[in-house]
Amino acid sequence: MGSTGVFPQMRQMMVLVAMLVAWIAPARADDISAAGRGVVRIVTIAVADDEVVGFGHGSGFAVAPNRIVTNAHVVELASRYPGNVVIGVVPSEGSKSFQGKLIAIDTKRDLALIEFTGTKLPPLALFNGAVTDGEALIALGYPGNVDIATARSAADFITPQSPVRSQGGFAGTRTLEGISVLLHTANIARGNSGGPLLDTCGRVLGVNSAITNAEEGDATFAFAISDAELTAFLRDAKQPVVTVDAPCISVEQRMALDKSAEEKDRADAAARVAMAESAAARTREAAIEKARAANESARETYMAGAAVLLVFGALALGAAGLLLSRDQQRPGIWSAVGGGALLLGAVALFVLRPSFDEADIATPGDGNSSAEAKLPAGTAQGPLLCTIVPDRSRITVSATPPVTLNAGPDGCFDGGTQYAESGRRWQRVVVPEDEQTVSIREFDPDSETYSETRYLLSAADMQRVREVRPTVPIKQCTADQAARASLASLQQSIRAALPPTYNEKLVYHCAPAAGQ
């Protein structure tokens, strides 16, 4: 699909502007809009003797914060005449365009890799799973026929604006000049070259490259360089890229499944609590029986001792009476004193025999510390290794390696980050400075799960969220409930500034880390 033209022809384009009104798409908090943040217009300007002698444009998309994939034919002139052709990278957001540098090109696959500096773009992820027949696909890019209708001057071609989206269906796989391509029915035009072909979750399936000729009423089909060819090209260029193989599921479907899963989690947690309580009851009952047996043995010992002392006391008093009757005063008095002491000892042993009260029996796990109150026995705590649960997640753009987590008492995580209470769960809202993503991190000790709900925002929406967040976020851990309540209130304000639905939800199951 051609994407170049001569600069003088642009004057003819401008004539149509007075008859048309530009339409600006409203911001959309969906996966395609999120992918659009990383889509760019590629502009090539040919210069000879300080004069602009040629102008062309196509589309591209970020595979790293400062690297762009496009079609080789979009930047072919820059490859052939690097000293005379300038490559411009025009993001979909912001107010500036940037100069790019060609670092890899494969004319057979019709792919090229461009590097630029000055800003960072949200990279798109590649989907390496299978595409099903008839599956809905979306093309993003900058079709030239739209530019002809809306551009008012040459400056419009280097002014950031959102890409145009079109939707169609997957029509099969083909081989085009030895290269694997996807055939689809999304409407594209000259200028879409190098733009991404996406699934409905915003993952890259291919790179739009060409269209069929539509003669005598023939239907128009489009070709996109396949994900397999793109992956091979990036591998040869030593360019890392995020790949996702999780099937696409809508947010609505995920939320409906989450409701069922959360009900199961609550039931499982209740079952674990019931089992723990049953085990504790059995342990306590055993401790009570053991204490009762020990008590009875001790009481019997005391009673036997009291009986012995009583007998000897009585004998001593009898002996005292006999001695006194024989006028043996001194021995009689001592015998009487001894007998009295023995009787008093018998009474004391009887009175002091151990009593038994079940409430006084202590059993393991009876502590009342705040850690036990927040993290009951049997729940996840301490150093944890959390692994992704694909069936519970909605994965669109993120790699999902295991997450290490150290869950401490009072919502203190990793030794220094304070989370706020959310029922029996702990929650933290993260608003970074260097990316357009807000994350809600949540840890549920009862179900032993850690989740990260991610909102992929436009630059304008991200700025609004940053304005809500305080200059100095609350990070240090604290046992002060009032401080944690203040953090919870702040986080609620941030959440109110977010779209009603998220883009991505990563759910992990946590278990004690090795060696714990």
Coordinates of C-alpha atoms in Angstrom, one line a residue:
M1 CA 0.0 0.0 0.0
G2 CA 1.6 3.2 -1.1
S3 CA 2.2 6.0 1.4
T4 CA 4.3 8.6 -0.3
G5 CA 3.5 11.6 -2.4
V6 CA 5.1 14.8 -3.6
F7 CA 4.9 17.9 -1.4
P8 CA 3.2 20.2 -4.1
Q9 CA 0.2 17.9 -4.2
M10 CA -0.6 18.9 -0.6
R11 CA -1.9 22.3 -1.9
Q12 CA -4.7 20.5 -3.7
M13 CA -5.7 18.7 -0.5
M14 CA -6.2 22.0 1.3
V15 CA -8.9 23.2 -1.1
L16 CA -11.3 20.6 0.4
V17 CA -10.9 21.8 3.9
A18 CA -13.2 24.8 3.6
M19 CA -16.1 22.4 2.8
L20 CA -15.6 20.0 5.6
V21 CA -15.8 20.2 9.4
A22 CA -13.2 18.3 11.4
W23 CA -14.7 15.7 13.9
I24 CA -12.8 15.0 17.1
A25 CA -13.6 11.7 18.7
P26 CA -14.4 11.9 22.4
A27 CA -12.0 10.2 24.8
R28 CA -12.8 6.6 25.4
A29 CA -11.7 4.5 28.3
D30 CA -11.5 1.2 26.4
D31 CA -8.7 -1.1 25.3
I32 CA -8.5 0.3 21.8
S33 CA -8.1 3.8 23.1
A34 CA -5.4 2.5 25.5
A35 CA -3.6 1.0 22.5
G36 CA -4.0 4.2 20.6
R37 CA -1.7 6.0 23.1
G38 CA 1.2 4.1 21.5
V39 CA 0.2 4.6 17.9
V40 CA 2.1 7.3 15.9
R41 CA 2.1 8.9 12.5
I42 CA 5.4 8.4 10.6
V43 CA 6.3 11.4 8.4
T44 CA 9.1 11.4 5.9
I45 CA 10.4 14.6 4.4
A46 CA 12.9 14.5 1.5
V47 CA 15.2 17.5 1.2
A48 CA 17.5 18.5 -1.7
D49 CA 19.5 21.7 -1.8
D50 CA 17.6 23.0 1.2
E51 CA 14.3 22.5 -0.6
V52 CA 11.5 20.1 0.3
V53 CA 11.1 17.8 -2.7
G54 CA 9.0 15.0 -1.3
F55 CA 6.7 14.2 1.5
G56 CA 5.1 11.0 2.7
H57 CA 3.5 9.5 5.7
G58 CA 2.3 6.3 7.3
S59 CA 1.6 4.9 10.7
G60 CA 3.5 3.0 13.4
F61 CA 3.2 1.8 16.9
A62 CA 5.5 1.5 20.0
V63 CA 7.0 -1.8 21.0
A64 CA 9.2 -0.1 23.6
P65 CA 8.9 3.4 25.1
N66 CA 11.2 4.9 22.5
R67 CA 11.0 2.4 19.6
I68 CA 8.4 2.2 16.8
V69 CA 7.5 -0.5 14.3
T70 CA 6.3 0.5 10.8
N71 CA 6.3 -0.8 7.3
A72 CA 9.6 -0.8 5.4
H73 CA 8.0 0.9 2.4
V74 CA 7.0 3.9 4.6
V75 CA 10.6 4.7 5.3
E76 CA 12.2 3.2 2.2
L77 CA 13.5 6.6 1.0
A78 CA 15.1 7.2 4.4
S79 CA 16.8 3.9 4.1
R80 CA 18.1 4.7 0.5
Y81 CA 18.9 8.4 1.1
P82 CA 19.6 8.7 4.9
G83 CA 21.3 12.1 4.4
N84 CA 18.4 13.6 2.5
V85 CA 15.3 12.2 4.2
V86 CA 14.2 13.1 7.7
I87 CA 11.9 10.7 9.6
G88 CA 9.4 12.3 11.9
V89 CA 7.5 10.5 14.7
V90 CA 4.2 12.2 15.6
P91 CA 2.6 10.7 18.8
S92 CA -1.2 10.6 19.2
E93 CA -1.0 12.8 22.3
G94 CA 0.9 15.8 23.5
S95 CA 2.0 18.9 21.5
K96 CA 5.4 17.8 19.9
S97 CA 6.7 15.6 17.2
F98 CA 10.2 14.0 17.3
Q99 CA 12.9 13.1 14.9
G100 CA 13.4 9.3 14.4
K101 CA 16.3 7.2 13.3
L102 CA 16.0 4.0 11.3
I103 CA 17.8 1.2 13.2
A104 CA 16.5 -2.0 11.4
I105 CA 14.7 -2.7 8.2
D106 CA 13.5 -5.9 6.5
T107 CA 12.2 -5.2 3.0
K108 CA 11.1 -8.8 2.4
R109 CA 8.8 -8.7 5.5
D110 CA 8.1 -5.0 4.8
L111 CA 8.9 -4.1 8.4
A112 CA 11.1 -1.4 10.0
L113 CA 12.2 -0.3 13.4
I114 CA 12.6 3.3 14.3
E115 CA 14.2 4.9 17.4
F116 CA 13.5 8.3 18.8
T117 CA 14.1 10.4 21.9
G118 CA 12.2 13.2 23.7
T119 CA 9.3 11.3 25.2
K120 CA 8.2 7.8 26.2
L121 CA 5.2 6.0 24.7
P122 CA 3.1 3.2 26.2
P123 CA 4.2 0.0 24.3
L124 CA 1.7 -2.3 22.7
A125 CA 1.7 -6.0 23.5
L126 CA 1.7 -8.7 20.8
F127 CA -0.9 -11.5 21.0
N128 CA 0.7 -14.8 20.1
G129 CA -2.4 -17.0 20.4
A130 CA -4.7 -18.2 17.6
V131 CA -7.1 -15.9 15.7
T132 CA -10.5 -17.4 15.1
D133 CA -12.5 -17.1 11.8
G134 CA -14.8 -14.1 11.8
E135 CA -13.2 -12.6 14.9
A136 CA -13.6 -8.9 15.2
L137 CA -10.4 -6.9 14.5
I138 CA -9.6 -3.2 14.7
A139 CA -7.2 -1.2 12.6
L140 CA -5.6 1.9 14.0
G141 CA -3.7 4.4 12.0
Y142 CA -3.7 7.6 9.9
P143 CA -5.5 7.0 6.6
G144 CA -4.5 9.4 3.9
N145 CA -8.0 10.0 2.6
V146 CA -9.0 11.3 6.1
D147 CA -6.0 13.6 6.1
I148 CA -6.9 14.9 2.7
A149 CA -10.3 15.8 4.0
T150 CA -9.3 17.4 7.3
A151 CA -5.8 18.8 7.0
R152 CA -5.6 22.6 6.8
S153 CA -1.9 22.9 6.3
A154 CA 1.3 20.8 6.2
A155 CA 1.7 21.5 9.9
D156 CA -1.3 19.3 10.6
F157 CA 0.7 16.3 9.5
I158 CA 3.2 16.9 12.4
T159 CA 0.6 17.8 14.9
P160 CA -0.3 15.0 17.4
Q161 CA -3.9 13.7 17.1
S162 CA -5.7 10.5 17.9
P163 CA -5.5 7.7 15.3
V164 CA -8.5 6.6 13.3
R165 CA -10.0 3.3 14.1
S166 CA -12.0 0.9 11.8
Q167 CA -13.4 -2.5 12.5
G168 CA -13.7 -5.6 10.5
G169 CA -13.4 -9.4 10.7
F170 CA -10.7 -11.9 10.3
A171 CA -10.9 -13.5 6.9
G172 CA -8.1 -16.0 7.0
T173 CA -4.3 -16.4 6.5
R174 CA -2.5 -16.1 3.3
T175 CA 1.1 -16.0 1.9
L176 CA 2.1 -12.8 0.1
E177 CA 5.4 -13.0 -1.7
G178 CA 6.6 -15.7 0.7
I179 CA 5.5 -13.7 3.8
S180 CA 2.7 -14.9 6.2
V181 CA -0.1 -12.3 6.3
L182 CA -3.6 -12.0 7.9
L183 CA -6.5 -11.2 5.6
H184 CA -9.2 -8.9 7.1
T185 CA -12.0 -6.6 6.3
A186 CA -11.3 -3.6 8.5
N187 CA -11.3 -0.5 6.3
I188 CA -7.8 0.9 5.7
A189 CA -6.3 3.3 3.2
R190 CA -3.0 4.8 2.1
G191 CA -1.4 6.1 5.3
N192 CA -2.5 3.1 7.4
S193 CA 0.7 1.4 6.4
G194 CA 2.6 0.3 9.4
G195 CA -0.3 0.7 11.8
P196 CA -1.4 -2.1 14.1
L197 CA -4.1 -4.6 13.5
L198 CA -5.6 -5.4 17.0
D199 CA -7.9 -7.8 18.7
T200 CA -10.7 -6.3 20.8
C201 CA -8.5 -6.3 23.8
G202 CA -6.0 -4.0 22.1
R203 CA -3.2 -6.7 21.5
V204 CA -1.3 -6.5 18.2
L205 CA -2.2 -9.3 15.7
G206 CA -0.3 -7.9 12.8
V207 CA 1.0 -4.8 10.9
N208 CA -1.3 -3.4 8.2
S209 CA 0.6 -3.3 4.9
A210 CA -1.6 -3.5 1.8
I211 CA -5.0 -3.6 0.3
T212 CA -6.5 -5.5 -2.6
N213 CA -7.6 -3.8 -5.8
A214 CA -11.3 -3.3 -5.9
E215 CA -12.2 -3.4 -9.6
E216 CA -15.7 -3.7 -11.1
G217 CA -17.3 -3.8 -7.7
D218 CA -15.0 -6.4 -6.1
A219 CA -14.9 -6.4 -2.3
T220 CA -11.8 -4.8 -0.7
F221 CA -9.6 -6.9 1.6
A222 CA -6.6 -5.8 3.6
F223 CA -3.4 -7.6 4.4
A224 CA -1.4 -7.3 7.7
I225 CA 2.0 -8.8 8.3
S226 CA 1.4 -11.6 10.7
D227 CA 2.4 -11.6 14.4
A228 CA 4.8 -14.5 13.6
E229 CA 6.7 -12.4 11.0
L230 CA 6.7 -9.4 13.3
T231 CA 8.1 -11.5 16.2
A232 CA 10.8 -12.9 14.0
F233 CA 11.8 -9.4 12.8
L234 CA 12.0 -8.0 16.3
R235 CA 14.0 -11.0 17.5
D236 CA 16.5 -10.5 14.6
A237 CA 16.6 -6.8 15.6
K238 CA 17.3 -7.8 19.3
Q239 CA 14.2 -5.8 20.3
P240 CA 12.4 -7.2 23.4
V241 CA 8.6 -7.0 23.3
V242 CA 5.8 -8.0 25.6
T243 CA 3.8 -11.0 24.3
V244 CA 0.4 -12.2 25.7
D245 CA -1.3 -15.5 25.0
A246 CA -4.3 -15.1 27.3
P247 CA -7.6 -15.2 25.4
C248 CA -9.5 -11.9 25.1
I249 CA -12.4 -11.5 27.6
S250 CA -14.5 -8.4 27.9
V251 CA -14.5 -6.4 31.2
E252 CA -18.2 -7.1 31.6
Q253 CA -17.5 -10.9 31.3
R254 CA -14.6 -10.6 33.7
M255 CA -16.6 -8.7 36.3
A256 CA -19.5 -11.3 36.1
L257 CA -17.0 -14.1 36.6
D258 CA -15.3 -12.2 39.4
K259 CA -18.6 -12.0 41.3
S260 CA -18.9 -15.8 41.2
A261 CA -15.3 -16.2 42.0
E262 CA -15.5 -13.8 45.0
E263 CA -18.5 -15.7 46.3
K264 CA -16.5 -18.9 46.1
D265 CA -13.6 -17.2 47.8
R266 CA -15.8 -16.1 50.7
A267 CA -17.2 -19.7 50.9
D268 CA -13.7 -21.2 50.9
A269 CA -12.5 -18.6 53.4
A270 CA -15.5 -19.4 55.7
A271 CA -14.8 -23.1 55.3
R272 CA -11.1 -22.5 56.3
V273 CA -12.2 -20.4 59.2
A274 CA -14.7 -23.1 60.3
M275 CA -12.0 -25.8 60.0
A276 CA -9.5 -23.7 61.9
E277 CA -12.2 -23.1 64.6
S278 CA -13.0 -26.8 64.7
A279 CA -9.3 -27.7 65.0
A280 CA -9.0 -25.0 67.7
A281 CA -12.0 -26.4 69.5
R282 CA -10.6 -29.9 69.4
T283 CA -7.3 -28.6 70.7
R284 CA -8.9 -26.8 73.5
E285 CA -11.1 -29.7 74.4
A286 CA -8.0 -31.9 74.6
A287 CA -6.3 -29.3 76.7
I288 CA -9.3 -29.1 79.0
E289 CA -9.4 -32.9 79.4
K290 CA -5.7 -33.0 80.1
A291 CA -6.1 -30.1 82.6
R292 CA -9.1 -31.8 84.2
A293 CA -7.2 -35.1 84.7
A294 CA -4.2 -33.2 86.2
N295 CA -6.6 -31.3 88.4
E296 CA -8.3 -34.4 89.7
S297 CA -4.9 -36.1 90.4
A298 CA -3.8 -33.0 92.3
R299 CA -7.0 -32.8 94.2
E300 CA -6.7 -36.4 95.2
T301 CA -3.1 -35.8 96.3
Y302 CA -4.2 -32.9 98.4
M303 CA -7.2 -34.9 99.9
A304 CA -5.0 -37.8 100.7
G305 CA -2.4 -35.5 102.3
A306 CA -5.2 -33.8 104.4
A307 CA -6.4 -37.3 105.5
V308 CA -3.0 -38.4 106.6
L309 CA -2.4 -35.1 108.5
L310 CA -5.8 -35.5 110.1
V311 CA -5.0 -39.0 111.3
F312 CA -1.6 -38.1 112.6
G313 CA -3.1 -34.9 114.2
A314 CA -5.7 -37.0 115.9
L315 CA -3.1 -39.5 117.2
A316 CA -1.0 -36.6 118.4
L317 CA -3.9 -35.1 120.3
G318 CA -4.7 -38.5 121.8
A319 CA -1.2 -39.0 122.9
A320 CA -1.2 -35.5 124.4
G321 CA -4.2 -36.4 126.4
L322 CA -2.6 -39.6 127.6
L323 CA 0.6 -37.8 128.6
L324 CA -1.2 -35.1 130.4
S325 CA -3.3 -37.6 132.3
R326 CA 0.0 -39.1 133.6
D327 CA 1.3 -35.7 134.7
Q328 CA 3.8 -35.6 131.9
Q329 CA 3.1 -31.9 131.2
R330 CA 5.9 -30.9 129.0
P331 CA 5.7 -33.8 126.5
G332 CA 1.9 -33.6 126.6
I333 CA 1.9 -29.9 125.7
W334 CA 4.3 -30.5 122.8
S335 CA 2.3 -33.4 121.6
A336 CA -0.9 -31.3 121.7
V337 CA 0.8 -28.4 119.8
G338 CA 2.0 -30.9 117.2
G339 CA -1.4 -32.5 116.9
G340 CA -3.0 -29.1 116.5
A341 CA -0.5 -28.1 113.8
L342 CA -1.2 -31.4 111.9
L343 CA -4.9 -30.7 112.1
L344 CA -4.5 -27.2 110.8
G345 CA -2.3 -28.6 108.0
A346 CA -5.0 -31.0 107.1
V347 CA -7.6 -28.3 107.1
A348 CA -5.3 -26.1 104.9
L349 CA -4.7 -28.9 102.4
F350 CA -8.4 -29.5 102.2
V351 CA -9.2 -25.8 101.7
L352 CA -6.4 -25.2 99.3
R353 CA -7.1 -28.3 97.1
P354 CA -7.0 -27.1 93.4
S355 CA -10.3 -26.0 91.9
F356 CA -11.1 -26.4 88.2
D357 CA -12.4 -23.7 85.8
E358 CA -12.4 -24.2 82.0
A359 CA -12.0 -20.5 81.4
D360 CA -8.6 -20.6 83.0
I361 CA -7.3 -23.1 80.5
A362 CA -4.8 -21.5 78.0
T363 CA -4.5 -23.1 74.5
P364 CA -2.1 -22.3 71.6
G365 CA -3.3 -19.5 69.4
D366 CA -5.2 -17.6 72.1
G367 CA -3.1 -14.5 71.6
N368 CA -4.8 -11.1 71.1
S369 CA -2.2 -9.2 69.2
S370 CA -3.2 -6.8 66.4
A371 CA -1.4 -9.1 63.9
E372 CA -3.6 -12.0 64.9
A373 CA -6.7 -9.8 64.8
K374 CA -5.8 -8.7 61.2
L375 CA -4.3 -12.0 59.9
P376 CA -6.0 -15.0 61.6
A377 CA -4.2 -18.3 61.9
G378 CA -4.0 -20.0 58.5
T379 CA -4.1 -16.9 56.4
A380 CA -1.3 -15.6 54.1
Q381 CA 1.3 -13.4 55.7
G382 CA 5.0 -12.9 55.8
P383 CA 7.2 -13.3 52.8
L384 CA 5.1 -14.6 49.9
L385 CA 5.5 -15.7 46.3
C386 CA 2.5 -14.9 44.2
T387 CA 1.8 -16.5 40.8
I388 CA -0.6 -15.4 38.2
V389 CA -4.0 -17.1 38.0
P390 CA -5.0 -16.7 34.3
D391 CA -8.6 -17.9 34.8
R392 CA -9.1 -15.1 37.3
S393 CA -7.3 -12.4 35.3
R394 CA -7.9 -10.1 32.4
I395 CA -4.5 -9.7 30.7
T396 CA -4.2 -7.2 27.9
V397 CA -0.7 -5.7 27.8
S398 CA 1.3 -6.8 30.8
A399 CA 3.9 -9.5 31.3
T400 CA 3.0 -11.6 34.4
P401 CA 6.1 -12.9 36.1
P402 CA 5.7 -14.0 39.8
V403 CA 5.4 -11.2 42.4
T404 CA 7.2 -11.3 45.7
L405 CA 5.3 -9.8 48.6
N406 CA 6.0 -9.4 52.3
A407 CA 2.6 -9.0 54.1
G408 CA 3.0 -7.6 57.6
P409 CA 0.6 -6.6 60.4
D410 CA -1.5 -3.4 60.2
G411 CA -1.2 -3.3 56.3
C412 CA 2.6 -2.8 56.2
F413 CA 3.9 -4.3 53.0
D414 CA 7.4 -5.0 52.0
G415 CA 8.7 -3.3 55.1
G416 CA 7.7 0.2 54.3
T417 CA 4.6 0.7 52.1
Q418 CA 1.3 1.3 54.0
Y419 CA -1.9 -0.1 52.6
A420 CA -5.3 1.0 53.8
E421 CA -8.1 -1.2 55.1
S422 CA -10.9 -2.2 52.7
G423 CA -13.0 -4.5 54.8
R424 CA -10.7 -7.4 55.7
R425 CA -8.5 -6.6 52.7
W426 CA -5.6 -4.2 52.3
Q427 CA -5.5 -1.8 49.4
R428 CA -3.1 0.7 47.8
V429 CA -3.6 3.0 44.8
V430 CA -0.4 3.7 42.8
V431 CA -0.2 6.8 40.7
P432 CA 3.3 6.8 39.0
E433 CA 5.0 9.8 37.5
D434 CA 6.6 8.0 34.5
E435 CA 3.7 6.2 32.9
Q436 CA 0.1 6.7 32.1
T437 CA -1.3 3.9 34.2
V438 CA -3.0 3.9 37.6
S439 CA -3.0 0.6 39.6
I440 CA -5.1 -0.5 42.5
R441 CA -3.2 -3.2 44.4
E442 CA -5.2 -5.3 46.8
F443 CA -4.2 -8.1 49.1
D444 CA -6.8 -10.5 50.6
P445 CA -5.2 -12.6 53.4
D446 CA -8.3 -14.8 53.7
S447 CA -8.4 -16.0 50.1
E448 CA -4.5 -15.7 49.8
T449 CA -4.8 -13.6 46.7
Y450 CA -3.0 -10.4 45.5
S451 CA -4.5 -8.4 42.6
E452 CA -3.6 -5.5 40.5
T453 CA -6.4 -3.6 38.7
R454 CA -4.9 -1.3 36.0
Y455 CA -6.4 1.7 34.3
L456 CA -4.6 2.7 31.1
L457 CA -5.3 6.4 30.8
S458 CA -4.9 9.2 28.3
A459 CA -2.4 11.9 29.0
A460 CA -5.2 14.3 30.0
D461 CA -6.9 11.8 32.3
M462 CA -3.6 10.9 33.9
Q463 CA -2.9 14.6 34.6
R464 CA -6.3 14.9 36.3
V465 CA -5.6 12.0 38.6
R466 CA -2.2 13.4 39.5
E467 CA -3.8 16.6 40.5
V468 CA -6.0 14.7 43.0
R469 CA -3.0 12.8 44.5
P470 CA -1.1 14.7 47.2
T471 CA 2.4 16.1 46.6
V472 CA 3.9 13.8 49.3
P473 CA 2.1 10.4 49.2
I474 CA 1.7 8.5 52.5
K475 CA 4.2 5.7 52.3
Q476 CA 5.6 5.0 55.8
C477 CA 3.9 2.2 57.7
T478 CA 1.9 3.1 60.7
A479 CA -0.2 1.4 63.4
D480 CA -2.3 4.5 63.7
Q481 CA -5.8 3.7 62.6
A482 CA -6.7 7.4 62.0
A483 CA -3.7 7.8 59.6
R484 CA -4.8 4.6 57.7
A485 CA -8.3 6.0 57.6
S486 CA -7.0 9.2 56.1
L487 CA -5.1 7.2 53.5
A488 CA -8.3 5.2 52.7
S489 CA -10.2 8.5 52.2
L490 CA -7.5 9.9 49.9
Q491 CA -7.4 6.7 47.8
Q492 CA -11.2 6.9 47.5
S493 CA -10.8 10.4 46.0
I494 CA -8.3 9.1 43.5
R495 CA -10.6 6.2 42.5
A496 CA -13.4 8.6 42.0
A497 CA -11.3 10.3 39.3
L498 CA -10.8 7.0 37.4
P499 CA -13.0 5.7 34.6
P500 CA -15.9 3.4 35.6
T501 CA -14.2 0.3 34.2
Y502 CA -10.6 -0.9 34.3
N503 CA -8.5 -2.2 31.4
E504 CA -6.6 -5.0 33.0
K505 CA -6.9 -7.1 36.1
L506 CA -4.1 -9.4 37.2
V507 CA -4.9 -11.9 40.0
Y508 CA -2.2 -13.9 41.8
H509 CA -2.4 -16.7 44.3
C510 CA 0.1 -16.3 47.1
A511 CA 2.0 -19.0 49.1
P512 CA 4.9 -18.8 51.6
A513 CA 8.1 -18.1 49.8
A514 CA 10.7 -20.9 49.7
G515 CA 12.5 -21.3 53.0
Q516 CA 9.6 -19.8 55.0

